[in-house]
Amino acid sequence: MLVWREIGSLLGSPIEYSVYLHYMMWRVLGGGVGPNSILSAQQEWTGYDLVQIEDYCMLGGGSKVLPWSVENGYLVGNIIQVGDNCYVGTNSTLRGGARLQDGATVAGCSVASMTVGGSETVVGVDIVASTLDSNHTRPVALFSKLNIASHLSGLLVWVFVGTIVAVTFGLDVFDSGPSSIEDVYLMLVSCMILGVTVALLLPLLGVVLCLVSKSLLIGSVEEQEINLDSYAMVPYWTYLDLFGRIRDNSILLSLGGTFLETGFYRALGATIGTNVFLDSVYFFEPDLVVIGDHTSIGLNTTLSPHQVTRTTMELANLHVGTRCTTGVNAVLHGRDLLKDDATLSGKSMALIGSRLSEGGTWSGYPARKTGPTSQPKKPALPVWYVMMSKPLCVLRGMFWWFVLAVEGCCCFRLRPVGNADVIKQDNFPTQIAGRYKATDLPMTLRLDVGSWTPNLRSLKLAANTYAEAENAFEGYAWCRWASYSLSFDDQCKEAEGRVSFGCWRVPKSIVCLRLRREGDDWVVGHSWFMGDPQKEYVFRESNGLE
């Protein structure tokens, strides 16, 4: 039976996922699984004689039943007993000694190794966090519908492959047998060529089959709640079973971690931004998944807009923001929101419906904020690329680099800026007025010497006016010649500005100035070749020159 199950999985057998096959297989091997219990296709088993699972139980995707443990250097096996109508969530583990009484629940990403009462729920590691109504019973008709759906999905694979074979060889080949040795040899060679071709094109065939079956069976998926005993579950489960087989056995193996995986999920209806990296991600209901720009989804992360309860299946939108990161084997469900610049650590899952705030790192289950997000600096473009794309600008840049180098060798002194140089302007924002002393340089920055345009929130700083210093310092020649045109945000806490040398306005793709407010300080740095500033200086408010 185990061999037949592996062969059936490879060939898309209609009975490979049958709940009755599971029942027969584990009975023969010494274990016990009720005929009406639903086991995930990802289920990992060991120690069959030590596992007893009764009727009407559901074990979610990625869940494990592990009766073995190491104690004092010995491998020890303990019995695992699961009663009727129990529910085990995604990526959960039942360890040796676990006894789930009728109606018990183990939440997703949790571990149970003790006795769990009939109305209790385990959240985390052996933590009973809440109770549930134990009167829910799973209707018997659910399992027959699920069995029909698994058979239909396998039959669709066989029909699809059979159609390709019939078209390739021609129907007349099957009507007339081979008449000579040469014909037999030709048929064998043709079969070999067909086998190699199908193997090479298997991901493409899987993509086509997923697209066709989705449009025929369920169409576009919307937010809704489906009763598990409804006949609407038959086409839905048929597609979900078919999609899972193709995704796990073909798409992720061949396309995982490439731009083709992103294109595959986009074709199925997912909204995915630019520069998004997917590393063999378990998608469900792509129509309900939204992923922002510059986001990385880690290996084997599960994005599941559906949530299976004891009586219904809930479908809701799942949002992942911009510049987000998920670790290996992380899990997000429908109604979850991972905000911009947030990180969900590996093997972590939030409570369903959680809002994970931006700029934070979330870990564990339930996911808790464990620290700020650490975003790597954006690298600069290669110099050769800039030289080829902007040759005239590079020539001007070389000229001004020579001027600044000569200026630095001559050690000219900056002209101090006095109070008389401050331009009195109406509506000048108080947030940027005053003197700011650098912590790492012998200079003071003045922003209120520039020309302010309130409607545009624009500040123009002329060369040799905004820096005060008595002695030469690193970059003083730059301050003598460079002028800036800064654009501030609505709260005057961040700004970005173009640099000019004389009549030459330097393109932002070469260099631009970036300022941001951190408390009472200003953090200033130059972005070269469209990368993040590699060196930044902190300027603190000062009442005068020091």
Coordinates of C-alpha atoms in Angstrom, one line a residue:
M1 CA 0.0 0.0 0.0
L2 CA 2.9 2.4 0.8
V3 CA 4.4 1.7 -2.6
W4 CA 1.1 2.1 -4.4
R5 CA 0.6 5.4 -2.6
E6 CA 3.9 6.7 -3.8
I7 CA 3.2 5.5 -7.4
G8 CA -0.2 7.0 -7.2
S9 CA 1.2 10.3 -6.0
L10 CA 3.5 10.4 -8.9
L11 CA 0.9 9.6 -11.5
G12 CA -2.0 11.5 -10.0
S13 CA -3.9 8.4 -8.9
P14 CA -7.6 9.1 -8.1
I15 CA -7.4 7.1 -4.9
E16 CA -4.1 8.3 -3.7
Y17 CA -5.6 10.8 -1.3
S18 CA -8.6 8.7 -0.4
V19 CA -9.4 8.8 3.4
Y20 CA -10.3 5.1 3.1
L21 CA -6.9 4.2 1.7
H22 CA -5.4 6.0 4.8
Y23 CA -7.6 4.0 7.0
M24 CA -6.6 0.7 5.5
M25 CA -2.9 1.5 5.3
W26 CA -2.5 2.4 9.0
R27 CA -4.6 -0.5 10.1
V28 CA -2.3 -2.9 8.2
L29 CA 0.7 -1.2 9.7
G30 CA -0.6 -1.5 13.2
G31 CA -1.9 2.0 13.9
G32 CA -5.5 3.3 14.0
V33 CA -7.0 6.1 12.0
G34 CA -10.7 6.6 11.8
P35 CA -12.3 6.2 8.4
N36 CA -13.8 9.7 8.6
S37 CA -10.6 11.6 9.7
I38 CA -9.0 14.0 7.3
L39 CA -5.2 13.9 7.2
S40 CA -3.1 16.5 5.3
A41 CA -1.1 15.4 2.3
Q42 CA 1.9 16.8 4.1
Q43 CA 1.4 14.5 7.0
E44 CA 4.5 12.9 8.4
W45 CA 4.1 9.7 10.4
T46 CA 6.3 7.3 12.4
G47 CA 5.7 4.7 15.0
Y48 CA 2.4 3.4 13.6
D49 CA 1.6 1.1 16.5
L50 CA 1.8 4.0 19.0
V51 CA -0.7 6.3 17.2
Q52 CA -4.4 6.0 17.6
I53 CA -6.7 8.6 15.9
E54 CA -10.4 8.2 16.1
D55 CA -13.2 9.4 13.9
Y56 CA -14.1 12.9 12.6
C57 CA -10.7 14.4 13.3
M58 CA -8.9 17.0 11.1
L59 CA -5.1 17.3 11.1
G60 CA -3.9 20.5 9.2
G61 CA -1.2 20.9 6.7
G62 CA 2.4 20.4 7.9
S63 CA 1.2 18.9 11.2
K64 CA 3.3 16.1 12.7
V65 CA 2.6 13.1 14.9
L66 CA 5.8 12.1 16.7
P67 CA 5.6 9.4 19.4
W68 CA 9.4 9.2 19.8
S69 CA 11.6 11.1 22.2
V70 CA 15.2 10.9 23.4
E71 CA 15.4 10.4 27.2
N72 CA 18.7 9.8 29.0
G73 CA 20.3 8.7 25.7
Y74 CA 17.6 6.2 24.8
L75 CA 14.9 6.4 22.2
V76 CA 11.6 6.2 24.0
G77 CA 8.2 5.7 22.4
N78 CA 5.0 7.0 24.0
I79 CA 1.4 6.4 22.9
I80 CA -0.5 9.2 21.2
Q81 CA -4.2 9.0 21.5
V82 CA -6.6 11.4 19.7
G83 CA -10.3 11.1 20.4
D84 CA -13.3 11.8 18.2
N85 CA -13.9 15.2 16.6
C86 CA -10.5 16.7 17.4
Y87 CA -8.9 19.5 15.5
V88 CA -5.1 20.0 15.0
G89 CA -4.0 23.2 13.3
T90 CA -1.4 24.0 10.7
N91 CA 2.3 23.1 11.5
S92 CA 1.4 21.7 14.9
T93 CA 3.0 18.7 16.6
L94 CA 1.6 15.9 18.7
R95 CA 4.4 14.4 20.8
G96 CA 4.6 11.1 22.7
G97 CA 2.2 11.1 25.7
A98 CA -0.3 13.5 24.1
R99 CA -3.9 12.5 24.8
L100 CA -6.6 14.5 23.1
Q101 CA -10.0 13.9 24.6
D102 CA -13.1 14.1 22.4
G103 CA -13.5 17.6 21.0
A104 CA -10.1 18.9 21.9
T105 CA -8.2 21.4 19.8
V106 CA -4.5 22.1 19.1
A107 CA -4.1 25.5 17.5
G108 CA -1.7 26.1 14.6
C109 CA 2.1 26.1 15.3
S110 CA 1.5 24.6 18.7
V111 CA 2.9 21.5 20.5
A112 CA 0.9 19.1 22.7
S113 CA 2.5 16.4 24.8
M114 CA -0.1 16.2 27.6
T115 CA -3.7 15.4 28.2
V116 CA -6.0 18.0 26.6
G117 CA -9.6 18.2 27.8
G118 CA -12.6 17.9 25.5
S119 CA -13.3 21.6 25.5
E120 CA -9.8 22.9 25.8
T121 CA -7.4 24.5 23.2
V122 CA -3.6 24.3 23.3
V123 CA -1.9 27.5 22.1
G124 CA 1.9 27.4 22.1
V125 CA 3.8 24.7 23.9
D126 CA 1.5 22.8 26.2
I127 CA -0.4 26.0 27.2
V128 CA -4.1 25.7 27.5
A129 CA -5.2 29.2 26.6
S130 CA -8.9 29.0 26.0
T131 CA -11.9 26.8 25.8
L132 CA -14.3 26.0 22.9
D133 CA -17.8 24.7 22.7
S134 CA -17.5 20.9 22.6
N135 CA -20.9 20.4 21.0
H136 CA -19.7 20.9 17.4
T137 CA -19.9 17.7 15.3
R138 CA -18.6 17.2 11.9
P139 CA -21.3 16.0 9.4
V140 CA -20.7 12.6 7.9
A141 CA -21.5 13.9 4.4
L142 CA -18.3 16.0 4.6
F143 CA -16.0 13.0 4.2
S144 CA -17.9 11.6 1.2
K145 CA -17.7 15.0 -0.5
L146 CA -14.0 15.2 0.2
N147 CA -13.4 11.7 -1.1
I148 CA -15.3 12.6 -4.3
A149 CA -13.2 15.7 -4.7
S150 CA -9.9 13.9 -4.4
H151 CA -11.1 11.3 -7.0
L152 CA -12.1 14.0 -9.4
S153 CA -8.8 15.8 -9.1
G154 CA -6.9 12.6 -9.9
L155 CA -9.2 11.9 -12.9
L156 CA -8.6 15.4 -14.3
V157 CA -4.8 14.7 -14.3
W158 CA -5.3 11.4 -16.1
V159 CA -7.7 12.9 -18.6
F160 CA -5.3 15.8 -19.3
V161 CA -2.3 13.5 -19.8
G162 CA -4.4 11.0 -21.9
T163 CA -5.5 13.8 -24.2
I164 CA -1.9 14.9 -24.8
V165 CA -0.9 11.3 -25.6
A166 CA -3.9 10.8 -27.9
V167 CA -3.1 14.0 -29.8
T168 CA 0.6 13.2 -30.0
F169 CA 0.4 9.7 -31.3
G170 CA -2.9 10.0 -33.2
L171 CA -5.9 8.0 -32.4
D172 CA -5.3 5.6 -35.3
V173 CA -2.2 4.3 -33.6
F174 CA -4.4 2.6 -31.0
D175 CA -6.7 1.1 -33.5
S176 CA -4.1 -0.8 -35.5
G177 CA -1.4 -2.7 -33.8
P178 CA 2.3 -2.8 -35.0
S179 CA 2.8 -4.8 -38.2
S180 CA 6.6 -5.3 -38.0
I181 CA 9.6 -5.1 -35.8
E182 CA 10.4 -1.6 -37.2
D183 CA 7.0 -0.4 -36.1
V184 CA 7.5 -1.7 -32.6
Y185 CA 11.0 0.0 -32.5
L186 CA 9.5 3.2 -33.7
M187 CA 6.7 3.2 -31.1
L188 CA 9.3 2.5 -28.3
V189 CA 11.5 5.4 -29.5
S190 CA 8.4 7.6 -29.7
C191 CA 7.3 6.7 -26.2
M192 CA 10.8 7.5 -24.9
I193 CA 10.8 10.9 -26.7
L194 CA 7.3 11.6 -25.4
G195 CA 8.4 10.7 -21.8
V196 CA 11.4 13.1 -22.0
T197 CA 9.3 15.8 -23.5
V198 CA 6.6 15.5 -20.9
A199 CA 9.2 15.6 -18.1
L200 CA 10.7 18.7 -19.5
L201 CA 7.4 20.4 -20.1
L202 CA 5.7 19.1 -16.9
P203 CA 5.8 22.5 -15.2
L204 CA 4.2 24.1 -18.2
L205 CA 1.6 21.4 -18.4
G206 CA 0.9 21.9 -14.7
V207 CA 0.5 25.7 -15.2
V208 CA -2.0 25.1 -18.0
L209 CA -4.0 22.5 -16.1
C210 CA -4.2 24.8 -13.0
L211 CA -5.4 27.7 -15.1
V212 CA -8.0 25.7 -17.0
S213 CA -9.3 23.8 -13.9
K214 CA -9.5 27.0 -11.9
S215 CA -11.6 28.8 -14.6
L216 CA -13.9 25.7 -15.0
L217 CA -14.4 24.7 -11.4
I218 CA -14.3 27.8 -9.2
G219 CA -13.6 30.9 -11.3
S220 CA -12.4 33.9 -9.3
V221 CA -12.3 33.4 -5.5
E222 CA -14.0 36.0 -3.3
E223 CA -14.3 36.6 0.4
Q224 CA -17.0 34.3 1.7
E225 CA -17.9 31.7 4.2
I226 CA -18.7 28.2 2.9
N227 CA -20.5 25.5 5.0
L228 CA -18.4 22.3 5.0
D229 CA -21.6 20.3 4.4
S230 CA -22.5 22.3 1.3
Y231 CA -22.2 20.8 -2.2
A232 CA -20.2 24.0 -3.1
M233 CA -17.3 22.4 -1.3
V234 CA -17.0 19.6 -4.0
P235 CA -15.7 21.8 -6.9
Y236 CA -13.7 23.9 -4.4
W237 CA -11.9 20.9 -2.8
T238 CA -11.4 19.3 -6.3
Y239 CA -9.5 22.3 -7.4
L240 CA -7.6 22.7 -4.1
D241 CA -6.6 19.1 -4.2
L242 CA -5.5 19.3 -7.8
F243 CA -3.7 22.6 -7.3
G244 CA -1.9 21.2 -4.3
R245 CA -0.6 18.1 -6.2
I246 CA 0.7 20.1 -9.1
R247 CA 2.2 22.9 -6.9
D248 CA 4.0 20.5 -4.6
N249 CA 5.1 17.9 -7.1
S250 CA 5.9 20.1 -10.1
I251 CA 5.8 23.8 -9.8
L252 CA 7.8 24.3 -6.6
L253 CA 10.4 21.7 -7.6
S254 CA 11.0 23.2 -11.0
L255 CA 10.1 26.9 -10.7
G256 CA 10.6 27.6 -7.0
G257 CA 12.7 30.6 -6.2
T258 CA 12.7 31.9 -9.7
F259 CA 10.7 34.7 -11.4
L260 CA 8.6 32.0 -13.0
E261 CA 7.1 31.1 -9.7
T262 CA 6.0 34.8 -9.3
G263 CA 4.5 34.8 -12.8
F264 CA 2.7 31.5 -12.1
Y265 CA 0.9 33.0 -9.0
R266 CA 0.2 36.2 -10.8
A267 CA -1.5 34.2 -13.6
L268 CA -3.7 32.5 -11.0
G269 CA -4.9 35.9 -9.8
A270 CA -2.5 37.0 -7.0
T271 CA -1.7 40.7 -6.8
I272 CA 2.1 40.8 -6.5
G273 CA 4.2 44.0 -6.7
T274 CA 7.6 44.6 -8.3
N275 CA 10.9 43.1 -7.1
V276 CA 9.1 40.4 -5.1
F277 CA 11.0 37.2 -4.3
L278 CA 9.1 34.0 -3.7
D279 CA 11.1 30.9 -2.5
S280 CA 8.9 27.9 -3.0
V281 CA 5.8 29.4 -1.3
Y282 CA 2.7 27.4 -0.4
F283 CA 0.0 29.6 -1.9
F284 CA -3.7 28.9 -1.4
E285 CA -6.5 31.0 -3.1
P286 CA -4.1 33.4 -5.0
D287 CA -7.0 35.7 -5.8
L288 CA -7.1 36.8 -2.2
V289 CA -3.4 37.4 -1.7
V290 CA -1.9 40.9 -2.1
I291 CA 1.9 41.4 -1.8
G292 CA 3.6 44.8 -1.9
D293 CA 6.8 45.9 -3.7
H294 CA 10.3 44.8 -2.6
T295 CA 9.1 42.0 -0.4
S296 CA 10.8 38.6 0.2
I297 CA 8.7 35.5 1.1
G298 CA 10.9 32.9 2.7
L299 CA 11.3 29.2 1.9
N300 CA 8.1 27.1 2.4
T301 CA 6.1 30.0 3.8
T302 CA 2.4 29.3 3.8
L303 CA 0.0 32.0 2.6
S304 CA -3.4 30.6 3.3
P305 CA -6.4 33.0 2.9
H306 CA -8.7 30.1 4.1
Q307 CA -9.4 29.1 7.6
V308 CA -11.1 25.8 8.3
T309 CA -13.2 25.7 11.4
R310 CA -15.3 22.8 12.7
T311 CA -18.3 23.6 10.5
T312 CA -17.2 26.2 7.9
M313 CA -14.4 27.3 5.7
E314 CA -13.8 31.1 5.9
L315 CA -12.1 32.9 2.9
A316 CA -10.6 36.4 3.5
N317 CA -8.1 38.7 2.0
L318 CA -4.4 38.4 3.1
H319 CA -2.2 41.5 2.8
V320 CA 1.6 41.6 2.9
G321 CA 3.0 45.1 2.7
T322 CA 6.0 46.8 1.0
R323 CA 9.6 45.8 2.0
C324 CA 8.4 42.9 4.2
T325 CA 10.2 39.7 5.0
T326 CA 9.0 36.3 6.1
G327 CA 11.3 33.6 7.4
V328 CA 11.4 29.9 6.6
N329 CA 8.1 28.0 7.3
A330 CA 6.2 31.1 8.5
V331 CA 2.4 31.1 8.2
L332 CA -0.1 33.9 7.4
H333 CA -3.8 33.4 7.2
G334 CA -6.8 35.4 5.8
R335 CA -7.5 38.7 7.6
D336 CA -3.8 38.9 8.6
L337 CA -2.0 42.1 7.7
L338 CA 1.8 42.3 7.6
K339 CA 2.4 46.1 7.4
D340 CA 5.2 47.9 5.6
D341 CA 8.8 47.1 6.6
A342 CA 7.7 44.3 9.0
T343 CA 9.4 40.9 9.4
L344 CA 7.7 37.6 10.4
S345 CA 10.4 35.3 11.7
G346 CA 10.8 31.7 10.6
K347 CA 8.3 29.1 12.0
S348 CA 6.1 31.9 13.3
M349 CA 2.4 32.5 12.9
A350 CA 0.2 35.3 14.1
L351 CA -3.3 34.8 15.5
I352 CA -5.8 34.9 12.7
G353 CA -6.8 38.5 12.0
S354 CA -3.7 40.1 13.5
R355 CA -2.2 43.4 12.4
L356 CA 1.6 43.2 12.5
S357 CA 2.8 46.8 12.8
E358 CA 5.3 48.3 10.4
G359 CA 8.9 48.4 11.2
G360 CA 8.8 45.5 13.7
T361 CA 10.1 41.9 13.9
W362 CA 7.5 39.4 15.0
S363 CA 8.3 35.9 16.3
G364 CA 6.8 32.8 17.8
Y365 CA 3.2 31.7 18.2
P366 CA 1.2 33.8 18.7
A367 CA 3.6 36.1 17.0
R368 CA 4.9 38.8 19.3
K369 CA 7.0 41.9 18.5
T370 CA 10.5 41.0 19.5
G371 CA 12.4 44.1 18.1
P372 CA 12.7 46.5 15.2
T373 CA 13.1 45.4 11.7
S374 CA 16.7 45.5 10.4
Q375 CA 16.6 46.4 6.8
P376 CA 19.9 46.1 4.8
K377 CA 21.1 49.1 2.9
K378 CA 20.2 49.3 -0.7
P379 CA 23.4 48.8 -2.8
A380 CA 24.6 51.4 -5.3
L381 CA 24.5 50.8 -9.0
P382 CA 27.8 49.7 -10.6
V383 CA 30.0 52.6 -11.6
W384 CA 30.4 51.1 -15.1
Y385 CA 26.6 51.2 -15.5
V386 CA 26.5 54.9 -14.6
M387 CA 29.4 55.7 -16.9
M388 CA 27.7 54.0 -19.9
S389 CA 24.2 55.4 -19.2
K390 CA 25.3 59.0 -18.5
P391 CA 28.7 59.6 -20.2
L392 CA 28.4 63.4 -20.3
C393 CA 27.5 63.6 -16.6
V394 CA 30.5 61.5 -15.8
L395 CA 32.8 63.9 -17.6
R396 CA 31.4 66.8 -15.7
G397 CA 31.7 64.8 -12.5
M398 CA 35.4 64.2 -13.2
F399 CA 36.0 67.9 -13.7
W400 CA 34.3 68.8 -10.4
W401 CA 36.1 66.0 -8.7
F402 CA 39.4 67.6 -9.8
V403 CA 38.2 71.0 -8.6
L404 CA 37.3 69.7 -5.1
A405 CA 40.6 67.7 -4.9
V406 CA 42.6 70.9 -5.6
E407 CA 40.4 72.8 -3.1
G408 CA 41.1 70.2 -0.5
C409 CA 44.8 70.4 -1.0
C410 CA 44.8 74.2 -0.8
C411 CA 43.0 74.1 2.6
F412 CA 40.8 77.1 2.1
R413 CA 38.8 78.1 5.1
L414 CA 35.0 78.2 5.2
R415 CA 33.4 81.6 5.7
P416 CA 31.5 81.6 9.0
V417 CA 27.8 82.4 8.7
G418 CA 26.6 85.1 11.1
N419 CA 23.1 86.1 12.2
A420 CA 23.0 88.8 9.6
D421 CA 23.0 86.1 6.9
V422 CA 19.8 84.5 8.2
I423 CA 17.0 85.3 5.9
K424 CA 13.9 86.5 7.7
Q425 CA 10.9 84.6 6.1
D426 CA 7.3 84.2 7.0
N427 CA 6.0 80.7 7.5
F428 CA 9.5 79.3 7.9
P429 CA 9.1 76.0 9.7
T430 CA 10.4 76.0 13.2
Q431 CA 11.4 72.3 13.0
I432 CA 14.4 73.1 10.7
A433 CA 15.4 76.5 12.1
G434 CA 18.5 77.0 14.3
R435 CA 22.0 75.6 14.5
Y436 CA 22.9 71.9 14.5
K437 CA 26.3 70.8 15.7
A438 CA 27.8 67.7 14.0
T439 CA 28.8 64.9 16.4
D440 CA 31.7 63.6 14.2
L441 CA 32.8 66.8 12.3
P442 CA 34.0 70.2 13.5
M443 CA 31.2 72.1 11.8
T444 CA 27.7 73.4 12.4
L445 CA 24.8 73.1 10.0
R446 CA 22.3 76.0 9.3
L447 CA 19.1 75.3 7.4
D448 CA 17.5 78.7 8.1
V449 CA 19.9 80.5 5.7
G450 CA 18.1 79.2 2.7
S451 CA 15.1 80.3 0.6
W452 CA 11.9 78.6 1.7
T453 CA 8.9 78.1 -0.6
P454 CA 5.9 77.1 1.7
N455 CA 3.6 75.8 -1.0
L456 CA 6.2 73.4 -2.3
R457 CA 7.9 72.7 1.0
S458 CA 11.1 73.4 -0.8
L459 CA 14.3 74.8 0.7
K460 CA 17.2 76.1 -1.5
L461 CA 20.6 76.4 0.1
A462 CA 23.3 78.3 -1.7
A463 CA 26.9 77.1 -1.7
N464 CA 29.2 78.3 1.1
T465 CA 26.3 79.5 3.3
Y466 CA 24.9 76.6 5.3
A467 CA 28.0 75.3 7.1
E468 CA 29.9 77.1 9.8
A469 CA 33.5 76.0 10.8
E470 CA 36.7 77.6 12.0
N471 CA 39.0 74.9 10.7
A472 CA 39.1 72.7 7.7
F473 CA 37.4 69.3 7.9
E474 CA 36.6 66.3 5.7
G475 CA 34.2 67.5 3.0
Y476 CA 34.7 71.3 3.6
A477 CA 35.5 71.9 -0.1
W478 CA 32.3 70.2 -1.0
C479 CA 30.3 72.6 1.3
R480 CA 32.1 75.6 -0.4
W481 CA 30.9 74.6 -3.9
A482 CA 27.8 72.5 -3.5
S483 CA 24.3 74.0 -3.4
Y484 CA 21.1 72.1 -2.6
S485 CA 17.4 72.1 -3.5
L486 CA 15.6 70.2 -0.8
S487 CA 12.0 68.9 -0.8
F488 CA 10.5 68.1 2.7
D489 CA 7.5 65.9 3.6
D490 CA 4.4 67.4 5.1
Q491 CA 5.7 67.2 8.7
C492 CA 9.2 68.5 7.8
K493 CA 10.8 65.3 9.2
E494 CA 12.3 63.9 6.0
A495 CA 13.9 65.6 3.0
E496 CA 15.6 64.7 -0.2
G497 CA 17.6 67.2 -2.3
R498 CA 19.4 67.6 -5.6
V499 CA 23.0 68.8 -5.6
S500 CA 24.3 71.5 -7.9
F501 CA 27.8 72.6 -8.8
G502 CA 27.6 76.0 -10.5
C503 CA 25.3 75.6 -13.5
W504 CA 25.4 71.8 -13.4
R505 CA 22.5 70.1 -11.6
V506 CA 23.7 66.7 -10.7
P507 CA 21.2 63.9 -11.6
K508 CA 19.8 62.0 -8.6
S509 CA 21.0 58.8 -10.2
I510 CA 24.5 60.0 -9.4
V511 CA 24.1 61.7 -6.0
C512 CA 21.4 63.3 -3.8
L513 CA 21.2 64.5 -0.2
R514 CA 18.9 62.7 2.3
L515 CA 17.9 64.2 5.7
R516 CA 15.6 62.6 8.3
R517 CA 14.6 63.7 11.8
E518 CA 15.4 61.4 14.8
G519 CA 14.1 63.0 17.9
D520 CA 15.7 66.5 18.1
D521 CA 18.6 65.5 15.8
W522 CA 19.1 65.5 12.1
V523 CA 20.7 62.5 10.3
V524 CA 22.3 63.6 7.0
G525 CA 23.9 61.5 4.3
H526 CA 24.5 61.4 0.6
S527 CA 23.0 58.7 -1.6
W528 CA 25.4 57.7 -4.4
F529 CA 24.4 55.9 -7.6
M530 CA 20.8 55.3 -6.3
G531 CA 21.9 53.3 -3.2
D532 CA 21.2 54.1 0.4
P533 CA 23.7 56.4 2.2
Q534 CA 26.7 54.4 3.3
K535 CA 27.9 57.0 5.7
E536 CA 25.6 59.3 7.7
Y537 CA 26.3 62.2 10.2
V538 CA 24.2 63.2 13.2
F539 CA 23.6 66.9 13.8
R540 CA 22.4 67.9 17.3
E541 CA 20.7 71.2 18.1
S542 CA 23.1 73.8 19.4
N543 CA 22.7 77.4 20.6
G544 CA 25.9 78.6 18.9
L545 CA 29.3 77.7 17.7
E546 CA 31.3 75.5 20.1

